[in-house]
PDB file of C-alpha atoms in Angstrom:
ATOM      1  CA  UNK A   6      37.291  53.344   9.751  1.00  0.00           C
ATOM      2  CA  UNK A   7      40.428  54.961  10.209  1.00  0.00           C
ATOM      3  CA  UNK A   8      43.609  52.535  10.675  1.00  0.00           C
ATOM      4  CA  UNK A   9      46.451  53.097  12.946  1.00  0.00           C
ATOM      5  CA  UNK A  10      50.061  53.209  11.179  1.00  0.00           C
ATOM      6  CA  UNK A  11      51.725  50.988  13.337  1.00  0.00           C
ATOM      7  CA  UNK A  12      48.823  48.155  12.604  1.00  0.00           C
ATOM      8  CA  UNK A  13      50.567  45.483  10.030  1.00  0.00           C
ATOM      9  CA  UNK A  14      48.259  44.791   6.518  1.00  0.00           C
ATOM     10  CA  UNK A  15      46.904  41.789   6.851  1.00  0.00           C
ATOM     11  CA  UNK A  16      46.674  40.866   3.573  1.00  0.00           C
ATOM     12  CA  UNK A  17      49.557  42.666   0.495  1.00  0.00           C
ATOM     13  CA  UNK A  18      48.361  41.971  -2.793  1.00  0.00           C
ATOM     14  CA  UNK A  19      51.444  43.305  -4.987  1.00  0.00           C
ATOM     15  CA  UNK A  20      51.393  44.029  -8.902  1.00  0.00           C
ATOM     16  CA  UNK A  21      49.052  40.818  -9.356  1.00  0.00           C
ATOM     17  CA  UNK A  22      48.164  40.285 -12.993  1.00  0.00           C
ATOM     18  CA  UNK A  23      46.007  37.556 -14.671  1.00  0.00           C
ATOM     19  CA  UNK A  24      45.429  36.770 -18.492  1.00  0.00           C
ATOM     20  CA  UNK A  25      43.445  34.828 -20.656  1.00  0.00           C
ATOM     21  CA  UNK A  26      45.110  34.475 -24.110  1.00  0.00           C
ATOM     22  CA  UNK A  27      44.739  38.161 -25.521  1.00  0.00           C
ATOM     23  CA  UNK A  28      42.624  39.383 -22.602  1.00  0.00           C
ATOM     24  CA  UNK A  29      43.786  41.097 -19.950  1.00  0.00           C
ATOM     25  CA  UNK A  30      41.809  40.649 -16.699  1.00  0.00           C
ATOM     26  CA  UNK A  31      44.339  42.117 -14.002  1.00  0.00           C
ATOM     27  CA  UNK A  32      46.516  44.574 -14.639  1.00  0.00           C
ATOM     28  CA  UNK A  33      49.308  44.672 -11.900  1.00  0.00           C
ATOM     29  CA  UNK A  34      47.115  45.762  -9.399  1.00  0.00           C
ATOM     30  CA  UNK A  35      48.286  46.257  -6.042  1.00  0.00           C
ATOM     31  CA  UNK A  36      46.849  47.565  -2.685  1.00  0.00           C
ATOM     32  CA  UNK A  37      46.761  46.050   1.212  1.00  0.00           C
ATOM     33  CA  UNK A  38      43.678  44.986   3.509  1.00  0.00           C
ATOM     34  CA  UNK A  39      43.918  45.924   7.248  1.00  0.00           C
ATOM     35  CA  UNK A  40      42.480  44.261   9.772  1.00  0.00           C
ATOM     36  CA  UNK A  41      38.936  44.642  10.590  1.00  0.00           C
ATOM     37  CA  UNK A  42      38.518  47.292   7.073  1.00  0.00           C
ATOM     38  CA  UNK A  43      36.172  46.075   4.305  1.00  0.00           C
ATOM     39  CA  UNK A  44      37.388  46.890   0.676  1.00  0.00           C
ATOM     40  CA  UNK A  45      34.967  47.615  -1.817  1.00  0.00           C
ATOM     41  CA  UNK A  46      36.049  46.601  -5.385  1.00  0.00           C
ATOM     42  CA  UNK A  47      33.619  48.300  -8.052  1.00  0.00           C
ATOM     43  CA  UNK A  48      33.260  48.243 -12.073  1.00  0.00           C
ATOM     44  CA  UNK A  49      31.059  47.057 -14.511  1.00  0.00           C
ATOM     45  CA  UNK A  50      30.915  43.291 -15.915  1.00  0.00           C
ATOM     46  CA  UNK A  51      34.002  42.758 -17.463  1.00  0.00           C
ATOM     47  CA  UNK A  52      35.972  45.231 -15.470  1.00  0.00           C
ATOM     48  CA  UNK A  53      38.279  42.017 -13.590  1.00  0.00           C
ATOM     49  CA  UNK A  54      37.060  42.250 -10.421  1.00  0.00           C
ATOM     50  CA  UNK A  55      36.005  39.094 -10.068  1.00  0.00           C
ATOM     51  CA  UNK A  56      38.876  37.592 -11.144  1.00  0.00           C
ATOM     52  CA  UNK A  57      40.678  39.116  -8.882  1.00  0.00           C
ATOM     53  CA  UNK A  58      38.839  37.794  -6.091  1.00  0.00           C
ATOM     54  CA  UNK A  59      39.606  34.783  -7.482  1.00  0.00           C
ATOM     55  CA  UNK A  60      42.807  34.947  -7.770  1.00  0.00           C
ATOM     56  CA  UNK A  61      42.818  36.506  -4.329  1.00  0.00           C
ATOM     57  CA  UNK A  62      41.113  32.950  -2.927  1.00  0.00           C
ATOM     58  CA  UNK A  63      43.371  30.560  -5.234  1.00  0.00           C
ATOM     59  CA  UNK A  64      40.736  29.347  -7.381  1.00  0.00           C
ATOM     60  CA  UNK A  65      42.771  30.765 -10.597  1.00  0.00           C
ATOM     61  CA  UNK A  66      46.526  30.323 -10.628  1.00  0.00           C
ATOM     62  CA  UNK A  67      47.975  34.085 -11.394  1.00  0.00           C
ATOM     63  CA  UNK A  68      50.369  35.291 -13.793  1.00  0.00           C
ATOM     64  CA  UNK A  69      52.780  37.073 -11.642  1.00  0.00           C
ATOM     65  CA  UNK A  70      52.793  39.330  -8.308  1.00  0.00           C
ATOM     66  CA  UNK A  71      52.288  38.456  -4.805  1.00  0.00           C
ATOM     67  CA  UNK A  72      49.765  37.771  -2.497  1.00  0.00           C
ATOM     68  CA  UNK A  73      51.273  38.519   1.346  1.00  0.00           C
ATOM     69  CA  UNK A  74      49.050  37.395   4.098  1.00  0.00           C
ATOM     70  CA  UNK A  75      49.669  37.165   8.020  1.00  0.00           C
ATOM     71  CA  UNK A  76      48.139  34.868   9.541  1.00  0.00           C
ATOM     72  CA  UNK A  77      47.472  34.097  13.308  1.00  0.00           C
ATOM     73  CA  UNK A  78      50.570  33.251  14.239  1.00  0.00           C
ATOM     74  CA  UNK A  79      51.707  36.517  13.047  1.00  0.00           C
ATOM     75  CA  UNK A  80      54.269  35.596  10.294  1.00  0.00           C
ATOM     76  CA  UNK A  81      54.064  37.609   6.700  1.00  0.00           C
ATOM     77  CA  UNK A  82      53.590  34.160   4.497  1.00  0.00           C
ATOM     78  CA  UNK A  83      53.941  34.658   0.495  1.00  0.00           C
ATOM     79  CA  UNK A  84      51.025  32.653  -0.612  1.00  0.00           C
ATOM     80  CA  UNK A  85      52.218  31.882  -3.765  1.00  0.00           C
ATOM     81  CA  UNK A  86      55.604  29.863  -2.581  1.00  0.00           C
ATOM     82  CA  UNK A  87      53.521  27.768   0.567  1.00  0.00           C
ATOM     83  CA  UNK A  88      53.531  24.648   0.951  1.00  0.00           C
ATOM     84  CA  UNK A  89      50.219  23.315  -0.420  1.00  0.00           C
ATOM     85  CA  UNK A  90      49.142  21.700   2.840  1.00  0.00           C
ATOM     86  CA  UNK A  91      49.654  24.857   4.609  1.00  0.00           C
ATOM     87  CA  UNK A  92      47.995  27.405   2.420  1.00  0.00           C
ATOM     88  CA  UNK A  93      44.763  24.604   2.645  1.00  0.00           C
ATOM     89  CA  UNK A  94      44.780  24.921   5.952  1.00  0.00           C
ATOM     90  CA  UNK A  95      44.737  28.369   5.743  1.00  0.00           C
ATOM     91  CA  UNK A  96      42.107  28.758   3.511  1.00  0.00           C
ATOM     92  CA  UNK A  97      39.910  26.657   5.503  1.00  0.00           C
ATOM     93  CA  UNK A  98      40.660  27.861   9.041  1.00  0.00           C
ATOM     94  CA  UNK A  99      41.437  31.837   8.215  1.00  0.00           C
ATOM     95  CA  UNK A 100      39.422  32.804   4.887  1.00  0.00           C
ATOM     96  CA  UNK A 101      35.676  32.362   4.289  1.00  0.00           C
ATOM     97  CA  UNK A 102      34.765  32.591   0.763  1.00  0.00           C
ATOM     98  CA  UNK A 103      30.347  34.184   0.011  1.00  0.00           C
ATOM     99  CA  UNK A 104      29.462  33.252  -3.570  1.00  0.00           C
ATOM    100  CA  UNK A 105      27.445  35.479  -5.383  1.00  0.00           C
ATOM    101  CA  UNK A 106      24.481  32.399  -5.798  1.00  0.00           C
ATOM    102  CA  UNK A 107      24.075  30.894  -2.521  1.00  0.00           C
ATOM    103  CA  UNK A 108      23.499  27.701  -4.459  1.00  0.00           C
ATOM    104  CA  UNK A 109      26.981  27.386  -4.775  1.00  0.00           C
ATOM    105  CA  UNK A 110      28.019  28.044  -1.085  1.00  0.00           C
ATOM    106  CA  UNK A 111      25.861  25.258   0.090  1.00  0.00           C
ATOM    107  CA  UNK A 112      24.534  22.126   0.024  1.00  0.00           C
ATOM    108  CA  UNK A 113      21.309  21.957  -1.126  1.00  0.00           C
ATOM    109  CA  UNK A 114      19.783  18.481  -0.288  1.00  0.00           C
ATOM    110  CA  UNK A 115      21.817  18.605   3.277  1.00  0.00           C
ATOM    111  CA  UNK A 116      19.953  20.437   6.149  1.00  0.00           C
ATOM    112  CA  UNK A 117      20.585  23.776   7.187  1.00  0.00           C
ATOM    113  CA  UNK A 118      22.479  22.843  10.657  1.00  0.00           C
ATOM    114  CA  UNK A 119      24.537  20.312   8.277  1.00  0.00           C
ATOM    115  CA  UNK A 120      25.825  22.746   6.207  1.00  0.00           C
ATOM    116  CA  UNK A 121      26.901  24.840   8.987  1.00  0.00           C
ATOM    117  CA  UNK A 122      28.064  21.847  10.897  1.00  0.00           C
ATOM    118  CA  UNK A 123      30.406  20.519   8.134  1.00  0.00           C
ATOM    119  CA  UNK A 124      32.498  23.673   8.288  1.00  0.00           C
ATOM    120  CA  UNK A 125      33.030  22.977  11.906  1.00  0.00           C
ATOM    121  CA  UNK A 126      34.106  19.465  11.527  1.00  0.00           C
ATOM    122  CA  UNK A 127      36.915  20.647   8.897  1.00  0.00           C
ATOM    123  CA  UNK A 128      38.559  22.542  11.501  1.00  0.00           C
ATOM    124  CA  UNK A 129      38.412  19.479  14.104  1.00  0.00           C
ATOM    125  CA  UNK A 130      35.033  19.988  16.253  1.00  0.00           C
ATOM    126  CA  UNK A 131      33.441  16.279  16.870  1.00  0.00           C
ATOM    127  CA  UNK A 132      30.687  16.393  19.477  1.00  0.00           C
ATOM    128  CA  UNK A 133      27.562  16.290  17.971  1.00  0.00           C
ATOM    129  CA  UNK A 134      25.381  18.055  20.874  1.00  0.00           C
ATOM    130  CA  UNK A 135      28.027  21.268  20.456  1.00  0.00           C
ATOM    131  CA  UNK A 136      27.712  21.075  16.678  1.00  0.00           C
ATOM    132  CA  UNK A 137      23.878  21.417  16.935  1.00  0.00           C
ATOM    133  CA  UNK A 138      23.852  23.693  19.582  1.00  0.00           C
ATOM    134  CA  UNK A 139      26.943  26.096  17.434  1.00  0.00           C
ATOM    135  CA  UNK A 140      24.899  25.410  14.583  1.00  0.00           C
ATOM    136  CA  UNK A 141      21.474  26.768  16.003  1.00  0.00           C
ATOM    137  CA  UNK A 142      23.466  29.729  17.599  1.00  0.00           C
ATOM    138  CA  UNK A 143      24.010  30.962  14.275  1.00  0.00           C
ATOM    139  CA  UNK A 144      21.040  30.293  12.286  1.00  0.00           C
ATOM    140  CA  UNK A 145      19.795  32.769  14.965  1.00  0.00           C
ATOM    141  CA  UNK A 146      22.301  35.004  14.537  1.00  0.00           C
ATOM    142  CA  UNK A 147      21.800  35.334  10.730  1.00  0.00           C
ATOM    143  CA  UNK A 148      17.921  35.692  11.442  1.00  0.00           C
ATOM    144  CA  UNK A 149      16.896  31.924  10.471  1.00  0.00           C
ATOM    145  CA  UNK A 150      14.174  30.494  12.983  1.00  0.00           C
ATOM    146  CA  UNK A 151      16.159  27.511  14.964  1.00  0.00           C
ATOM    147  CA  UNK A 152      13.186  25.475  14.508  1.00  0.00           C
ATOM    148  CA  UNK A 153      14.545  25.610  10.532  1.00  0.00           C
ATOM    149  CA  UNK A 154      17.291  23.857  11.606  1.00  0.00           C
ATOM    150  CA  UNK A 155      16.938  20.972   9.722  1.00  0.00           C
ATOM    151  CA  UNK A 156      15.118  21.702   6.877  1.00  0.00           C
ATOM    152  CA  UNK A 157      16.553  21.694   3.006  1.00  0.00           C
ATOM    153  CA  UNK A 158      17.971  24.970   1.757  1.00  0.00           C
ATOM    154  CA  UNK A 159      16.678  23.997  -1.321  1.00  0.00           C
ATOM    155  CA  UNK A 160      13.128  24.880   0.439  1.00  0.00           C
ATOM    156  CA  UNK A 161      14.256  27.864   2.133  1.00  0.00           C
ATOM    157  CA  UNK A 162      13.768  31.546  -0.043  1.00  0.00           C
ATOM    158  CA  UNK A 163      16.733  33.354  -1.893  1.00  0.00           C
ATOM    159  CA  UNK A 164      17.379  35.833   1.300  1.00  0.00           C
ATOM    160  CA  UNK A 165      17.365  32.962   3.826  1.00  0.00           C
ATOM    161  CA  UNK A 166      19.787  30.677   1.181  1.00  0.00           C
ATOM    162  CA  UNK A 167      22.176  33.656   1.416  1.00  0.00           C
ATOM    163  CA  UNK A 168      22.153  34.287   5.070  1.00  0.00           C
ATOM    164  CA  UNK A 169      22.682  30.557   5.094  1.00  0.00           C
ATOM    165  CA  UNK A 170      25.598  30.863   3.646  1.00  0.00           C
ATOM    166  CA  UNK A 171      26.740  33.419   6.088  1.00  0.00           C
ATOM    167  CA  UNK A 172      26.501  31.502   9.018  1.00  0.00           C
ATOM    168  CA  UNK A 173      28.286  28.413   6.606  1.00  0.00           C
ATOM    169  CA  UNK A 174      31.572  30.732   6.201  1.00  0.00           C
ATOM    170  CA  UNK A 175      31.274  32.681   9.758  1.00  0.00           C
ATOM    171  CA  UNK A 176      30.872  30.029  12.117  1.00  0.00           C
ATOM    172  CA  UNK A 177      34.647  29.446  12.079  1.00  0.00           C
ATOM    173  CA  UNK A 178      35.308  32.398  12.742  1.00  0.00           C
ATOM    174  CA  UNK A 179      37.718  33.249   9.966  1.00  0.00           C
ATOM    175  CA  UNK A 180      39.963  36.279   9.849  1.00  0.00           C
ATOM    176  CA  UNK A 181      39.466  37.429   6.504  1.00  0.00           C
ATOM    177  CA  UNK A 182      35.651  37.050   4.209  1.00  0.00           C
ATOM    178  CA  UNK A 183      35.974  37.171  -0.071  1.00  0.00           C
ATOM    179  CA  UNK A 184      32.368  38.015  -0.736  1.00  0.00           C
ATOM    180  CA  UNK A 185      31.123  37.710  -4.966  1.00  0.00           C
ATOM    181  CA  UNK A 186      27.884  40.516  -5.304  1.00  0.00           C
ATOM    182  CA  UNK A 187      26.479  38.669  -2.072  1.00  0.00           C
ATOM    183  CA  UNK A 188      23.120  41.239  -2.592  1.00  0.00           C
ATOM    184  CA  UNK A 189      23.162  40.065  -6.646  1.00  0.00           C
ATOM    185  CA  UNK A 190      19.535  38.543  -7.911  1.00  0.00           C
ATOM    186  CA  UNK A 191      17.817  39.462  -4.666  1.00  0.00           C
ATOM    187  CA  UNK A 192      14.389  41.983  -3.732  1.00  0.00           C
ATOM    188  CA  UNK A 193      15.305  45.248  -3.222  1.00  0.00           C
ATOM    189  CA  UNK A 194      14.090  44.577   0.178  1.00  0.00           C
ATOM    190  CA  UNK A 195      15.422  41.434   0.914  1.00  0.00           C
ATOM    191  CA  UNK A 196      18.717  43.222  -0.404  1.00  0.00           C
ATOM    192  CA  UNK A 197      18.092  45.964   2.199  1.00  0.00           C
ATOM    193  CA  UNK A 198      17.801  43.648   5.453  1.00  0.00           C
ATOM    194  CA  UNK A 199      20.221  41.226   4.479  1.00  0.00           C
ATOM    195  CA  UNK A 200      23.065  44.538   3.680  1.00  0.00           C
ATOM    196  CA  UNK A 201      21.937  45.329   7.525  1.00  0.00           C
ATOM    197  CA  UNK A 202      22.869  42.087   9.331  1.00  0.00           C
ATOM    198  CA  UNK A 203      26.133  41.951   7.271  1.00  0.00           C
ATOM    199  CA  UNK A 204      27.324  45.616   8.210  1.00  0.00           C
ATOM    200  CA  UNK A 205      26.402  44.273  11.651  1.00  0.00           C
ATOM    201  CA  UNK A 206      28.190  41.244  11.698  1.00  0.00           C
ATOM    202  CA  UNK A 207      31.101  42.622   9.875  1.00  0.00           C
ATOM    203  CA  UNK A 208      31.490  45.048  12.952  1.00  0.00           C
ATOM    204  CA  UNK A 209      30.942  42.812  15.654  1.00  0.00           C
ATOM    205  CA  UNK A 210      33.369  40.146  14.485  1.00  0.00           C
ATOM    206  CA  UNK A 211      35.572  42.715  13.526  1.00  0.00           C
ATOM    207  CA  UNK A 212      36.187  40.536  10.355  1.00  0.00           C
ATOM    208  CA  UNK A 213      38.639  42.028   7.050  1.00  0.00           C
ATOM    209  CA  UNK A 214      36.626  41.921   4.034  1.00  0.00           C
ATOM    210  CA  UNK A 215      37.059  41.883  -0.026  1.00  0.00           C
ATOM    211  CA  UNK A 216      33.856  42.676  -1.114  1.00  0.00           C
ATOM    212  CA  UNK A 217      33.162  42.557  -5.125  1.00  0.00           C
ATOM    213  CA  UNK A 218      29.785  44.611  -6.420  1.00  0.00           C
ATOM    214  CA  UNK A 219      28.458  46.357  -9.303  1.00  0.00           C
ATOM    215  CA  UNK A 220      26.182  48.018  -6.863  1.00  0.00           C
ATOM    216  CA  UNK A 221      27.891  51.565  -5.469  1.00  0.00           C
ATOM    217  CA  UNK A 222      25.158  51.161  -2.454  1.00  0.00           C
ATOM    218  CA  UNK A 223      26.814  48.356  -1.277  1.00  0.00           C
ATOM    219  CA  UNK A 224      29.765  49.978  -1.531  1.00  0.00           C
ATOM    220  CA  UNK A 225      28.455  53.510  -0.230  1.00  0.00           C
ATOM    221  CA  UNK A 226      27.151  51.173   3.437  1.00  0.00           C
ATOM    222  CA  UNK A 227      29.687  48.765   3.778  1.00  0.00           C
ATOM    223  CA  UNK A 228      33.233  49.442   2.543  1.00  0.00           C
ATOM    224  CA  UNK A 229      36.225  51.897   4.315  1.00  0.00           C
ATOM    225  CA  UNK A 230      38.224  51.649   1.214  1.00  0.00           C
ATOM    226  CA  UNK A 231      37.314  51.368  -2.558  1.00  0.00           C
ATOM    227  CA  UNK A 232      38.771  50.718  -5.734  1.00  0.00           C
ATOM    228  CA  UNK A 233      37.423  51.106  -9.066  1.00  0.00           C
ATOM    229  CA  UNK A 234      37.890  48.565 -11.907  1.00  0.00           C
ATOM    230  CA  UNK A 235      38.121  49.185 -15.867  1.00  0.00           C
ATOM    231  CA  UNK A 236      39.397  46.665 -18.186  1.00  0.00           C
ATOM    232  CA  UNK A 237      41.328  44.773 -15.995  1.00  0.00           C
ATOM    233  CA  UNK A 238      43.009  48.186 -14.133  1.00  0.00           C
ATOM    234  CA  UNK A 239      42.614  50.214 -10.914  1.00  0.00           C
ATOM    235  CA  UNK A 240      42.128  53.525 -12.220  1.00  0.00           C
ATOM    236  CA  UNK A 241      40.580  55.225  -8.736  1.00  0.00           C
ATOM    237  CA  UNK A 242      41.121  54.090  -5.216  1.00  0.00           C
ATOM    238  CA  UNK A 243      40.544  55.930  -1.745  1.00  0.00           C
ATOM    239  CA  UNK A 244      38.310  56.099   1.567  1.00  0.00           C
ATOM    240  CA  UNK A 245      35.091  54.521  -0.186  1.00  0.00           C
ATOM    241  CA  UNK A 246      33.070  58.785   0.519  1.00  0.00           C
ATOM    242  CA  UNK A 247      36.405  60.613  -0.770  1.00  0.00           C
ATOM    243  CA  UNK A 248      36.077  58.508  -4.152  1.00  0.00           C
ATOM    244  CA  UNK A 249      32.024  58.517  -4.690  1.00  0.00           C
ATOM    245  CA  UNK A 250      31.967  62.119  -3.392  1.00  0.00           C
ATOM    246  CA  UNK A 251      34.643  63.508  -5.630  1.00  0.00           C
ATOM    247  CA  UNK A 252      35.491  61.189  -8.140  1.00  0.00           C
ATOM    248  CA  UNK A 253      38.215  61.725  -9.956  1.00  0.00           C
ATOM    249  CA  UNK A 254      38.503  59.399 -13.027  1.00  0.00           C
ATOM    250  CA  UNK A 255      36.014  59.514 -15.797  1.00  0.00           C
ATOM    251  CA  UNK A 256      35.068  56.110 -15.384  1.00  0.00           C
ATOM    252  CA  UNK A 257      34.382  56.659 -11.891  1.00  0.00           C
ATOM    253  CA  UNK A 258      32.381  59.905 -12.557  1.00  0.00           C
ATOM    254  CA  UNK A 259      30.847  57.776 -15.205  1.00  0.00           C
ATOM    255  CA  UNK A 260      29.602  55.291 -12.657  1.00  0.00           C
ATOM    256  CA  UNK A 261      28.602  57.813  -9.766  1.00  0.00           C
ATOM    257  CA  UNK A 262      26.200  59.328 -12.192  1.00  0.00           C
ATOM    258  CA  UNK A 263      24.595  56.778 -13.441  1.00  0.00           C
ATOM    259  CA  UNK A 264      22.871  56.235  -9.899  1.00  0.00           C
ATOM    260  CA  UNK A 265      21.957  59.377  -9.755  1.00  0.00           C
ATOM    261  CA  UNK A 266      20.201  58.939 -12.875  1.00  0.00           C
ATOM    262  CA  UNK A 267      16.390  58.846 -11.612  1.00  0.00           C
TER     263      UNK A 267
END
């Protein structure tokens, strides 16, 4: 994807840096999301990127830096100095957050149109018959049958738990998706069609996306943009072919070869 420069970021992450005691998980790292781009952040276990994401979605207070995001309305908001009723609201009407275990995303002993219908009701929707009917609208469009509507997702497989989820954090149609290794634990082939329907729903929504993997596949089919994690650093970032076609880092090398290795 190639962005225009007159198109504003929507999201400025600037010199953000998280510790724990002695360890260093985020090493002022900066870089800006545009709208409709997914950014692939790679490295191994350990490397920060998680936290980041984190830190990114508010579930760990950071350090020090910024996190700039324009919202709807169009202002540049500093997340970090908003009013806490605000930046909730935000959260819940703007950002979408895919755990890595879709056991976390949802509720398990709820039925699958609940779980999609609860994220609805947070941002105001009340009639029951256009919950259902929203609801069932996107269990199709994340390949569940409708008729599964109200079963458990505690009965339903890994692949369908995760797609789930999907529909859960899409259905409100937020501006910006954090997804956690949303392909981790699953079948190669379940991996496969479930890597299809998000590329495909990423482009049709047009959605902005921070997208955390150890897996340079995922990377390779869904990301514009890609940076590369060690230690708590960026040390390689660039249009997600430039970097895993010439890498230029060591660690990067490092981590291109390795999936060549047969």
């Amino acid at each position: 994807m190639t962005v225009a420069t007159s198109v504003s970021p929507l999201l400025v992450v600037e010199r953000l840096s998280k510790t724990y005691g002695p360890i260093v998980a985020c090493d002022r790292i900066s870089f800006s999301l545009y709208p409709g781009q997914v950014l692939g952040i790679i490295g191994e276990s350990g490397s920060g990127k998680t936290t980041l994401l984190n830190a990114i979605a508010g579930h760990h207070p950071i350090d020090s830096g910024h996190i700039h995001y324009r919202p709807r309305s169009g202002e540049r908001l500093n997340l970090q100095t908003l009013p806490e009723p605000q930046l909730r609201q935000i959260l819940r009407d703007e950002w979408g957050f895919v755990q890595q275990s879709p056991r976390d995303g949802l509720r398990l002993n709820v039925s699958a149109g609940a779980n999609i219908g609860e994220r609805l009701m947070a941002v105001g929707a009340r009639h029951y018959g256009n919950i259902r009917a929203e609801a069932a609208r996107w269990l199709a469009q994340v390949e569940i049958p409708t008729e599964r509507i109200d079963g458990l997702p505690r009965t339903f497989s890994g692949g369908m738990q995760q797609r789930l989820q999907l529909a859960r954090v899409l259905v409100t149609q937020p501006r910006l998706v954090l997804m956690d290794e949303p392909t981790g634990g699953l079948d190669v082939s379940v991996q496969a069609k479930l890597l299809d329907l998000m590329r495909s729903l990423v482009r049709s929504l047009d959605l902005s996306v921070i997208l955390v993997t150890h897996d340079i596949g995922v990377v390779r089919l869904l990301a514009d943009r890609l940076l590369v994690m060690q230690g708590g650093s960026v040390v390689e970032s660039g249009l997600t072919d430039q970097v895993l076609d010439d890498p230029q880092h060591p660690y990067t090398q490092q981590l291109v070869s390795a999936t060549l290795v047969p």
